Each structure stands twice: as C-alpha cells, then as structure tokens.
Coordinates of C-alpha atoms and ligand atoms in Angstrom, one line a residue:
M329 CA -46.1 -24.0 171.5
K330 CA -47.3 -26.5 174.1
Q331 CA -44.5 -28.7 175.5
K332 CA -44.6 -31.6 177.9
R333 CA -42.4 -31.1 180.9
A334 CA -41.8 -33.2 183.9
F335 CA -41.7 -31.8 187.4
K336 CA -40.2 -33.9 190.1
Y337 CA -40.8 -33.7 193.8
R338 CA -39.9 -35.6 197.0
V339 CA -42.9 -37.4 198.6
Y340 CA -43.4 -38.9 202.0
P341 CA -45.9 -41.7 201.8
T342 CA -47.7 -42.9 205.0
P343 CA -46.9 -46.5 206.1
E344 CA -50.2 -47.5 204.6
Q345 CA -49.3 -45.9 201.3
Q346 CA -45.9 -47.4 201.4
Q347 CA -47.5 -50.8 201.7
I348 CA -49.7 -50.1 198.6
L349 CA -46.7 -48.8 196.7
A350 CA -44.6 -51.8 197.6
Q351 CA -47.3 -54.1 196.2
T352 CA -47.8 -52.0 193.1
F353 CA -44.0 -51.8 192.4
G354 CA -43.8 -55.5 192.8
C355 CA -46.6 -56.2 190.4
C356 CA -45.3 -53.7 187.8
R357 CA -41.9 -55.4 188.0
F358 CA -43.5 -58.8 187.6
V359 CA -45.5 -57.7 184.5
Y360 CA -42.5 -56.0 182.9
N361 CA -40.3 -59.0 183.3
W362 CA -43.1 -61.4 182.3
A363 CA -43.7 -59.3 179.1
L364 CA -40.0 -59.1 178.3
R365 CA -39.7 -62.9 178.6
K366 CA -42.9 -63.4 176.4
K367 CA -41.7 -60.9 173.8
T368 CA -38.2 -62.4 173.6
D369 CA -39.5 -66.0 173.4
A370 CA -42.1 -65.2 170.8
Y371 CA -39.5 -63.7 168.6
Y372 CA -37.0 -66.6 169.1
N373 CA -39.5 -69.4 168.8
D374 CA -42.0 -68.1 166.2
H375 CA -40.4 -65.0 164.7
Q376 CA -43.4 -63.1 166.0
R377 CA -43.3 -59.6 167.3
L378 CA -45.4 -58.7 170.3
Y379 CA -46.2 -55.1 171.1
Y380 CA -48.3 -53.3 173.6
K381 CA -51.6 -54.3 172.0
E382 CA -50.9 -58.1 171.9
L383 CA -49.2 -58.1 175.3
S384 CA -52.1 -56.2 176.9
I385 CA -54.5 -59.0 175.7
L386 CA -52.1 -61.6 177.2
L387 CA -52.0 -59.6 180.4
T388 CA -55.8 -59.8 180.7
D389 CA -55.5 -63.6 180.5
L390 CA -52.7 -63.7 183.0
K391 CA -54.8 -61.8 185.5
K392 CA -57.5 -64.4 185.2
Q393 CA -55.2 -67.3 186.1
E394 CA -55.3 -68.5 189.7
E395 CA -51.6 -68.4 190.4
T396 CA -51.3 -64.8 189.3
H397 CA -54.6 -63.6 190.6
W398 CA -52.8 -61.3 193.0
L399 CA -52.1 -59.0 190.2
N400 CA -55.8 -57.8 190.5
E401 CA -55.0 -56.4 194.0
V402 CA -53.3 -53.3 192.6
S403 CA -54.5 -50.7 190.1
S404 CA -54.5 -52.0 186.6
V405 CA -53.2 -48.8 185.1
P406 CA -49.6 -49.0 186.3
L407 CA -49.5 -52.6 185.0
Q408 CA -50.6 -51.4 181.5
Q409 CA -48.0 -48.6 181.7
A410 CA -45.3 -51.2 182.5
L411 CA -46.1 -52.6 179.0
R412 CA -45.8 -49.2 177.5
H413 CA -42.4 -48.7 179.2
L414 CA -41.3 -52.0 177.7
D415 CA -42.3 -50.8 174.2
K416 CA -40.3 -47.6 174.8
A417 CA -37.3 -49.6 176.0
F418 CA -37.4 -51.7 172.7
L419 CA -37.8 -48.5 170.6
N420 CA -34.7 -47.1 172.3
F421 CA -32.9 -50.4 171.6
F422 CA -33.9 -50.6 167.9
E423 CA -33.0 -46.9 167.4
G424 CA -29.5 -47.5 168.9
R425 CA -30.0 -45.4 172.0
A426 CA -29.9 -48.3 174.5
K427 CA -28.9 -51.9 175.0
Y428 CA -31.4 -54.8 174.8
P429 CA -33.9 -54.4 177.7
T430 CA -33.1 -56.4 180.8
F431 CA -35.2 -57.7 183.7
H432 CA -36.0 -55.3 186.5
K433 CA -34.5 -56.1 189.8
K434 CA -35.9 -55.7 193.3
R435 CA -32.8 -53.9 194.4
N436 CA -32.9 -51.2 191.8
T437 CA -35.1 -48.1 191.6
Q438 CA -38.8 -49.1 191.6
S439 CA -41.4 -47.2 189.6
A440 CA -45.1 -47.1 188.7
T441 CA -46.8 -44.8 186.3
Y442 CA -50.4 -43.7 186.6
T443 CA -52.4 -42.0 183.8
A444 CA -55.2 -39.5 184.4
N445 CA -57.8 -42.2 185.0
A446 CA -55.9 -43.6 187.9
F447 CA -55.4 -40.5 190.1
T448 CA -57.3 -37.5 191.2
W449 CA -55.9 -34.1 191.2
R450 CA -57.7 -31.4 193.2
N451 CA -56.2 -28.0 194.0
G452 CA -52.7 -29.3 194.1
S453 CA -53.4 -32.5 196.0
L454 CA -52.8 -35.8 194.4
T455 CA -54.4 -39.1 195.3
L456 CA -53.4 -42.3 193.5
A457 CA -55.7 -45.2 192.7
K458 CA -56.3 -47.5 195.7
M459 CA -55.2 -44.9 198.2
S460 CA -57.5 -43.3 200.7
E461 CA -55.7 -40.0 201.2
P462 CA -53.5 -37.7 199.2
L463 CA -49.8 -38.0 199.0
Q464 CA -47.7 -35.7 201.1
I465 CA -45.6 -33.9 198.5
V466 CA -42.8 -31.3 199.1
W467 CA -43.4 -28.6 196.6
S468 CA -39.8 -27.5 196.2
R469 CA -40.8 -25.4 193.1
P470 CA -44.2 -24.3 191.9
L471 CA -46.0 -26.1 189.2
P472 CA -47.0 -23.8 186.3
N473 CA -50.4 -22.0 186.9
E474 CA -53.4 -24.2 186.4
A475 CA -51.3 -27.1 185.2
I476 CA -53.0 -30.5 185.3
P477 CA -50.7 -33.5 185.2
S478 CA -51.5 -35.9 182.4
S479 CA -49.5 -38.7 184.0
V480 CA -47.6 -39.2 187.2
T481 CA -44.8 -41.6 188.0
I482 CA -43.9 -42.5 191.5
T483 CA -40.4 -43.9 192.2
K484 CA -38.5 -45.3 195.1
D485 CA -34.8 -45.2 194.7
C486 CA -32.1 -47.4 196.2
A487 CA -31.7 -45.0 199.1
D488 CA -35.4 -45.6 200.0
R489 CA -36.5 -42.2 199.0
Y490 CA -39.8 -41.6 197.2
F491 CA -40.2 -39.1 194.4
I492 CA -43.1 -38.2 192.1
S493 CA -42.7 -36.9 188.6
L494 CA -45.7 -35.0 187.2
L495 CA -46.0 -34.7 183.4
V496 CA -47.5 -31.3 182.6
E497 CA -48.3 -29.6 179.3
E498 CA -47.0 -26.1 179.4
E499 CA -46.7 -23.1 177.2
I500 CA -43.0 -22.3 176.8
A501 CA -42.1 -19.1 175.0
H502 CA -39.2 -19.2 172.6
L503 CA -36.3 -17.0 173.4
P504 CA -35.5 -14.1 171.1
C505 CA -33.1 -15.2 168.3
N506 CA -29.5 -14.2 168.4
E507 CA -26.4 -14.8 166.2
K508 CA -24.3 -16.7 168.6
A509 CA -23.1 -20.2 167.9
I510 CA -21.0 -22.4 170.1
G511 CA -19.3 -25.8 169.9
A512 CA -18.8 -28.1 172.8
D513 CA -16.3 -30.9 173.1
L514 CA -16.2 -33.5 175.8
G515 CA -12.8 -32.7 177.5
L516 CA -10.2 -35.3 178.4
K517 CA -9.4 -33.6 181.7
S518 CA -12.4 -31.4 182.3
F519 CA -16.0 -32.1 181.7
V520 CA -16.5 -29.9 178.6
V521 CA -14.5 -27.4 176.5
L522 CA -16.3 -24.7 174.6
S523 CA -15.2 -23.1 171.3
T524 CA -15.1 -19.8 173.1
G525 CA -12.1 -21.2 175.1
E526 CA -14.2 -21.7 178.2
V527 CA -13.3 -24.8 180.1
V528 CA -16.0 -26.3 182.4
G529 CA -14.4 -28.7 184.8
N530 CA -16.0 -31.3 187.0
P531 CA -16.8 -29.5 190.2
R532 CA -14.6 -30.2 193.2
F533 CA -17.4 -31.8 195.2
F534 CA -17.5 -34.7 192.8
H535 CA -14.1 -35.7 193.8
K536 CA -14.9 -35.4 197.5
D537 CA -18.1 -37.5 197.0
E538 CA -16.2 -40.2 195.2
K539 CA -13.8 -40.5 198.1
K540 CA -16.7 -40.7 200.5
L541 CA -18.3 -43.4 198.3
A542 CA -15.1 -45.5 198.1
K543 CA -14.9 -45.4 201.9
A544 CA -18.5 -46.5 202.4
Q545 CA -18.1 -49.3 199.8
R546 CA -15.0 -50.6 201.6
R547 CA -17.0 -50.7 204.9
H548 CA -19.9 -52.4 203.2
A549 CA -17.6 -55.1 201.8
K550 CA -16.2 -55.9 205.2
K551 CA -19.6 -56.6 206.8
K552 CA -20.9 -60.1 207.2
K553 CA -23.2 -61.2 204.5
G554 CA -26.8 -61.3 205.4
S555 CA -26.2 -59.3 208.6
K556 CA -28.2 -56.3 209.7
N557 CA -25.1 -54.2 209.6
R558 CA -24.4 -55.1 206.1
D559 CA -27.9 -53.9 205.1
K560 CA -27.3 -50.6 206.9
A561 CA -24.0 -50.2 205.1
R562 CA -25.6 -51.0 201.8
L563 CA -28.2 -48.2 202.4
K564 CA -25.4 -45.8 203.2
V565 CA -23.6 -46.6 199.9
A566 CA -26.9 -46.1 198.1
R567 CA -27.5 -42.7 199.8
I568 CA -24.1 -41.5 198.7
H569 CA -24.7 -42.7 195.2
A570 CA -28.1 -40.9 195.1
C571 CA -26.5 -37.7 196.4
I572 CA -23.8 -37.8 193.7
A573 CA -26.4 -38.4 191.0
D574 CA -28.5 -35.4 192.3
R575 CA -25.5 -33.1 192.4
R576 CA -24.4 -34.1 189.0
R577 CA -27.8 -33.7 187.5
D578 CA -28.1 -30.3 189.1
F579 CA -24.7 -29.2 187.7
L580 CA -25.7 -30.4 184.2
H581 CA -29.0 -28.7 184.3
K582 CA -27.5 -25.3 185.2
L583 CA -24.9 -25.7 182.5
S584 CA -27.3 -26.8 179.7
T585 CA -29.8 -24.0 180.6
R586 CA -27.1 -21.4 180.5
L587 CA -25.6 -22.5 177.2
I588 CA -29.0 -22.8 175.5
R589 CA -30.1 -19.4 176.8
E590 CA -26.9 -17.7 175.6
N591 CA -26.5 -19.3 172.1
Q592 CA -28.8 -19.7 169.1
T593 CA -26.9 -22.7 167.9
M594 CA -25.0 -25.3 169.8
C595 CA -22.9 -28.0 168.2
V596 CA -21.9 -31.3 169.8
E597 CA -20.5 -34.6 168.7
S598 CA -22.6 -37.6 169.4
L599 CA -21.3 -40.1 171.9
Q600 CA -20.9 -42.8 169.2
V601 CA -18.4 -40.5 167.5
K602 CA -16.7 -39.8 170.8
N603 CA -16.3 -43.5 171.5
M604 CA -14.6 -44.0 168.1
V605 CA -12.0 -41.3 168.9
K606 CA -11.2 -41.8 172.5
H607 CA -9.8 -44.6 174.6
P608 CA -11.6 -46.1 177.5
T609 CA -10.4 -45.0 180.9
L610 CA -12.2 -44.9 184.2
S611 CA -12.8 -41.2 184.3
K612 CA -14.1 -41.4 180.7
A613 CA -16.7 -44.0 181.7
I614 CA -17.9 -41.5 184.3
S615 CA -17.9 -38.4 182.1
D616 CA -19.6 -40.4 179.3
V617 CA -22.6 -40.9 181.5
G618 CA -22.7 -37.2 182.1
W619 CA -22.2 -36.4 178.4
S620 CA -25.2 -38.4 177.2
E621 CA -27.4 -36.8 179.9
F622 CA -26.0 -33.4 179.0
V623 CA -26.7 -33.8 175.3
S624 CA -30.3 -35.0 175.9
Q625 CA -30.9 -32.0 178.2
L626 CA -29.6 -29.7 175.5
E627 CA -31.8 -31.4 173.0
Y628 CA -35.1 -30.8 174.8
K629 CA -34.2 -27.4 176.1
A630 CA -33.3 -26.3 172.5
D631 CA -36.7 -27.5 171.5
W632 CA -38.4 -25.6 174.3
Y633 CA -36.7 -22.3 173.7
G634 CA -36.5 -22.4 169.8
R635 CA -32.7 -22.9 169.6
N636 CA -30.7 -25.2 167.2
L637 CA -28.8 -28.2 168.5
V638 CA -26.6 -29.8 165.9
K639 CA -25.5 -33.3 166.8
I640 CA -22.6 -34.4 164.6
D641 CA -22.9 -38.1 164.2
K642 CA -20.4 -38.7 161.4
W643 CA -16.8 -39.0 162.1
Y644 CA -14.8 -35.9 161.4
P645 CA -11.3 -35.1 162.5
S646 CA -12.1 -32.4 165.0
S647 CA -9.0 -32.9 167.2
K648 CA -6.5 -33.4 164.4
R649 CA -7.6 -30.5 162.1
C650 CA -6.1 -27.1 162.5
F651 CA -8.9 -24.7 162.9
E652 CA -7.0 -21.8 161.3
C653 CA -5.7 -23.3 158.1
G654 CA -7.4 -26.7 157.8
H655 CA -4.3 -28.8 157.9
I656 CA -4.9 -32.3 159.2
L657 CA -2.3 -34.1 161.3
T658 CA -1.7 -37.8 160.6
S659 CA -1.9 -38.6 164.3
L660 CA -2.4 -36.8 167.6
P661 CA -1.7 -39.1 170.7
L662 CA -4.1 -38.6 173.6
D663 CA -1.4 -37.4 176.0
I664 CA -0.6 -34.4 173.8
R665 CA -2.6 -31.4 175.2
Q666 CA -1.1 -28.7 173.1
W667 CA 0.3 -28.7 169.6
D668 CA 1.7 -26.3 166.9
C669 CA 0.4 -26.5 163.4
P670 CA 3.2 -27.5 161.0
E671 CA 1.4 -25.6 158.2
C672 CA 0.6 -22.2 159.7
G673 CA 2.5 -22.4 162.9
I674 CA -0.4 -21.5 165.2
H675 CA -0.3 -22.9 168.8
H676 CA -3.4 -24.9 169.7
D677 CA -4.9 -26.2 172.9
R678 CA -6.1 -29.6 171.9
D679 CA -9.7 -29.4 173.2
I680 CA -10.4 -25.8 172.3
N681 CA -9.3 -26.4 168.8
A682 CA -11.6 -29.4 168.6
A683 CA -14.5 -27.4 169.9
K684 CA -13.9 -24.7 167.3
N685 CA -13.9 -27.3 164.5
I686 CA -17.1 -28.8 165.9
V687 CA -18.9 -25.5 165.7
T688 CA -17.7 -25.0 162.1
V689 CA -18.9 -28.4 161.1
G690 CA -22.2 -27.9 163.0
L691 CA -23.0 -24.7 161.2
T692 CA -22.2 -26.4 157.8
V693 CA -24.6 -29.3 158.7
L694 CA -27.2 -26.8 159.7
A695 CA -26.9 -24.7 156.5
C696 CA -26.6 -27.4 153.9
G697 CA -27.3 -30.9 155.2
E698 CA -24.5 -33.4 155.2
S699 CA -22.1 -32.2 152.5
I700 CA -19.0 -32.0 154.7
R701 CA -15.6 -32.8 153.3
P702 CA -12.9 -33.1 155.9
G703 CA -10.1 -30.6 155.5
R704 CA -12.1 -28.0 153.6
V705 CA -15.2 -26.8 155.3
S706 CA -17.4 -25.4 152.6
S707 CA -20.8 -26.5 151.2
R708 CA -21.2 -28.3 147.9
S709 CA -22.5 -25.1 146.4
G710 CA -19.2 -23.5 147.2
K711 CA -20.4 -21.0 149.7
T712 CA -17.8 -20.2 152.3
Q713 CA -18.7 -20.7 155.9
R714 CA -19.6 -17.6 157.8
S715 CA -18.1 -18.6 161.0
R716 CA -14.7 -19.3 159.5
K717 CA -12.0 -16.9 160.2
P718 CA -10.3 -15.4 157.1
Ligands
ZN1997 ZN1 -2.7 -24.5 160.7

C-alpha cells in the first residue's frame, strides 16, 4: 500500500534565499492571521462559516488592494497553503485534538509550504518558486528510490536553523504478523511502563539538558532588555530548546519503531483518560507532551506496518484493578507505588499492573468493540479473553 511519509533535512539557504524566505514567511504569517481573524469575525458577527474556498476568494481580493499589494511579491502557493493549514487547525480543534487556533508570531517557528506547481525537482535538487538556484540540502538519510516529493515545507526554527520536509509517497511493506500484544502506561516516575514489566525511563541526558536550559534562561533574564547581549542569550536558550526537542523526538522514534516492530497489537490509554486519572505536576506536563507525540508516532507506524494500535479512550480503572483476580480497590493514592491485592494477595507494581490491564482491555476492544465492563473482562457474548491468565 502507498503511504505518505515525510523526510526532514537541514538546509543552508544562501543570503539571497534567506531574504526570499523571510519575505515569504512574513506573508504566510500575515495571511494566516488575517484569515483566522476573518473566520472568527464571520462566525461571531454573522454565524457564517468560512473555509478554504471562501477565504481563497477573499485572498484574491486582498491581493488587489493597494495597502496589501506586497503580498504579490512572493509565490502565491505558500499563501494558499497557509489557508489550508488554517482549515487543518480548525479540524483539529473541532475534533478535540487541539485548542482554538491562535495567531502566528514572528518569534516562533516560521514555515511555508510549496506544492508541486511551486518547486522544481530534478535529480535530487530542489528549487523553490522565486529562487534562482537550488537549495543546499544536507541529505542525512536517503530518499526512497525514484521518490518525487508531492509537497515541501520549509521551516526556520527559533534557533535560526532551516529545515525542509519532503512529503513522499512510498510503498511500505507490512511486517509479517505475529501473536504478541503489549500494553503501555505512561509512568509516574519513568516515561513508559510496559505490560511485559519493562520500564523505559527518561534518558539521563534530558536531565542534563534541562539543567543547562535553566542556566541559560537565568542568564537571559539578567541581560538588559533590548540589548544585543540579550538577543544573543535568547538565541542560546532557543538552541538548547531545539536540541532538547531533537533528542526527545529521536528517543521517541526509536522506542515507537521498536515496539511496533515487535508487537502485532499495542494498547495505550488516550491522554484524555490519563488527565482524568492523574494530577498535574511539572514533570507530568513534560511527559504529557512526549506521550501525545509518542501515541501519534505509534498510530502512523502501526498503519505503515500493518499493526494494530488500540487507543482506549473510555475511563477504565487500570491502576486500581488487580490484574490477576479482577478485584477493584476503592482508592489508590498517587504516592503508592506498590500494593498487595486484598482479594488474592498478589504483590503489584502499580504501573506494571496498570499496563497489564490496559493490554487486556485493548484486546477486548479489538475483538468485540466497546463492550467492556470494569471488573470482569469478557465480551458481551461471554467469550473469555485469550490474554487473561487462568
Ligand atoms: Zn487480586
């Protein structure tokens, strides 16, 4: 089956290209913010919904006006794509995956998307619209053979680094089926706990990076506002942030690829469920970010390789239920890491027991839809669950 896959590389634009990009980013940001304002106003004032089609007509008008005539100086494609991005942001909002879209700021990561009619691709060299020469791309990993990008997105992050992401259609072979199923729980102390008993912690370097970040932030705060030194310090903070994000992403990719390769079925709780169960702490806020990224990686990788990912989005007492006998505790405070079941006497590690329950529920969901009753894991038809121990 053909799948769309993005390949991301570092690019080093020439000063001339940087100039064109700066202008394009600015126009994209302007159009995005303008459209967001239009859309919100139209809804509040006239209860009217504007989408890509309507906004695109309005954009054509906008470009004809004298005070916004400068929008014509950049390629029109990334501007159209900015409207598409806004549609996507609203879709994510309406489907509960994201907050209401906000205005794009100059200080944040900048981006512009070009579709096939706005770039030329020849033997691995890529030239964007309005540019006279190809971009200098660092090919850190090969593109699939004969791949032709269907769209490219160029970004500039807060650390002033440029990247290009190429969307490519690719044939990905499904992995041979196996019988393994695994449950994963977002750990309280470690990043993730698996039903096999494996605990995957946050790597040591995260802690080191965070210390470095705190130091740089203190330095930045001490510098005089508006000074050159403050700007330098800001860039330093941004570089450390970017470095942390890169390492974290790399760590998550390695983990998600391994788990999807090894197991036919993976079961996880959705973050909404997690938020209902666990209290907010600082470290939680950090691990949550990782968790939603981790789950979305599992999602698309499961799709590529023909695996099952079961997201449990209904509340189910995964921590408080004894995996062995099904007994449910009335309460289990967060500081209790280990407990003994009053019913069958078995000793539990809190997170491993939860992960085991998650895989049991996940397999039930997979086999028979949503007929889960807490306490007794069996389908409505009365079949007993195959993963359950006797
Ligand atoms: Zn028990």
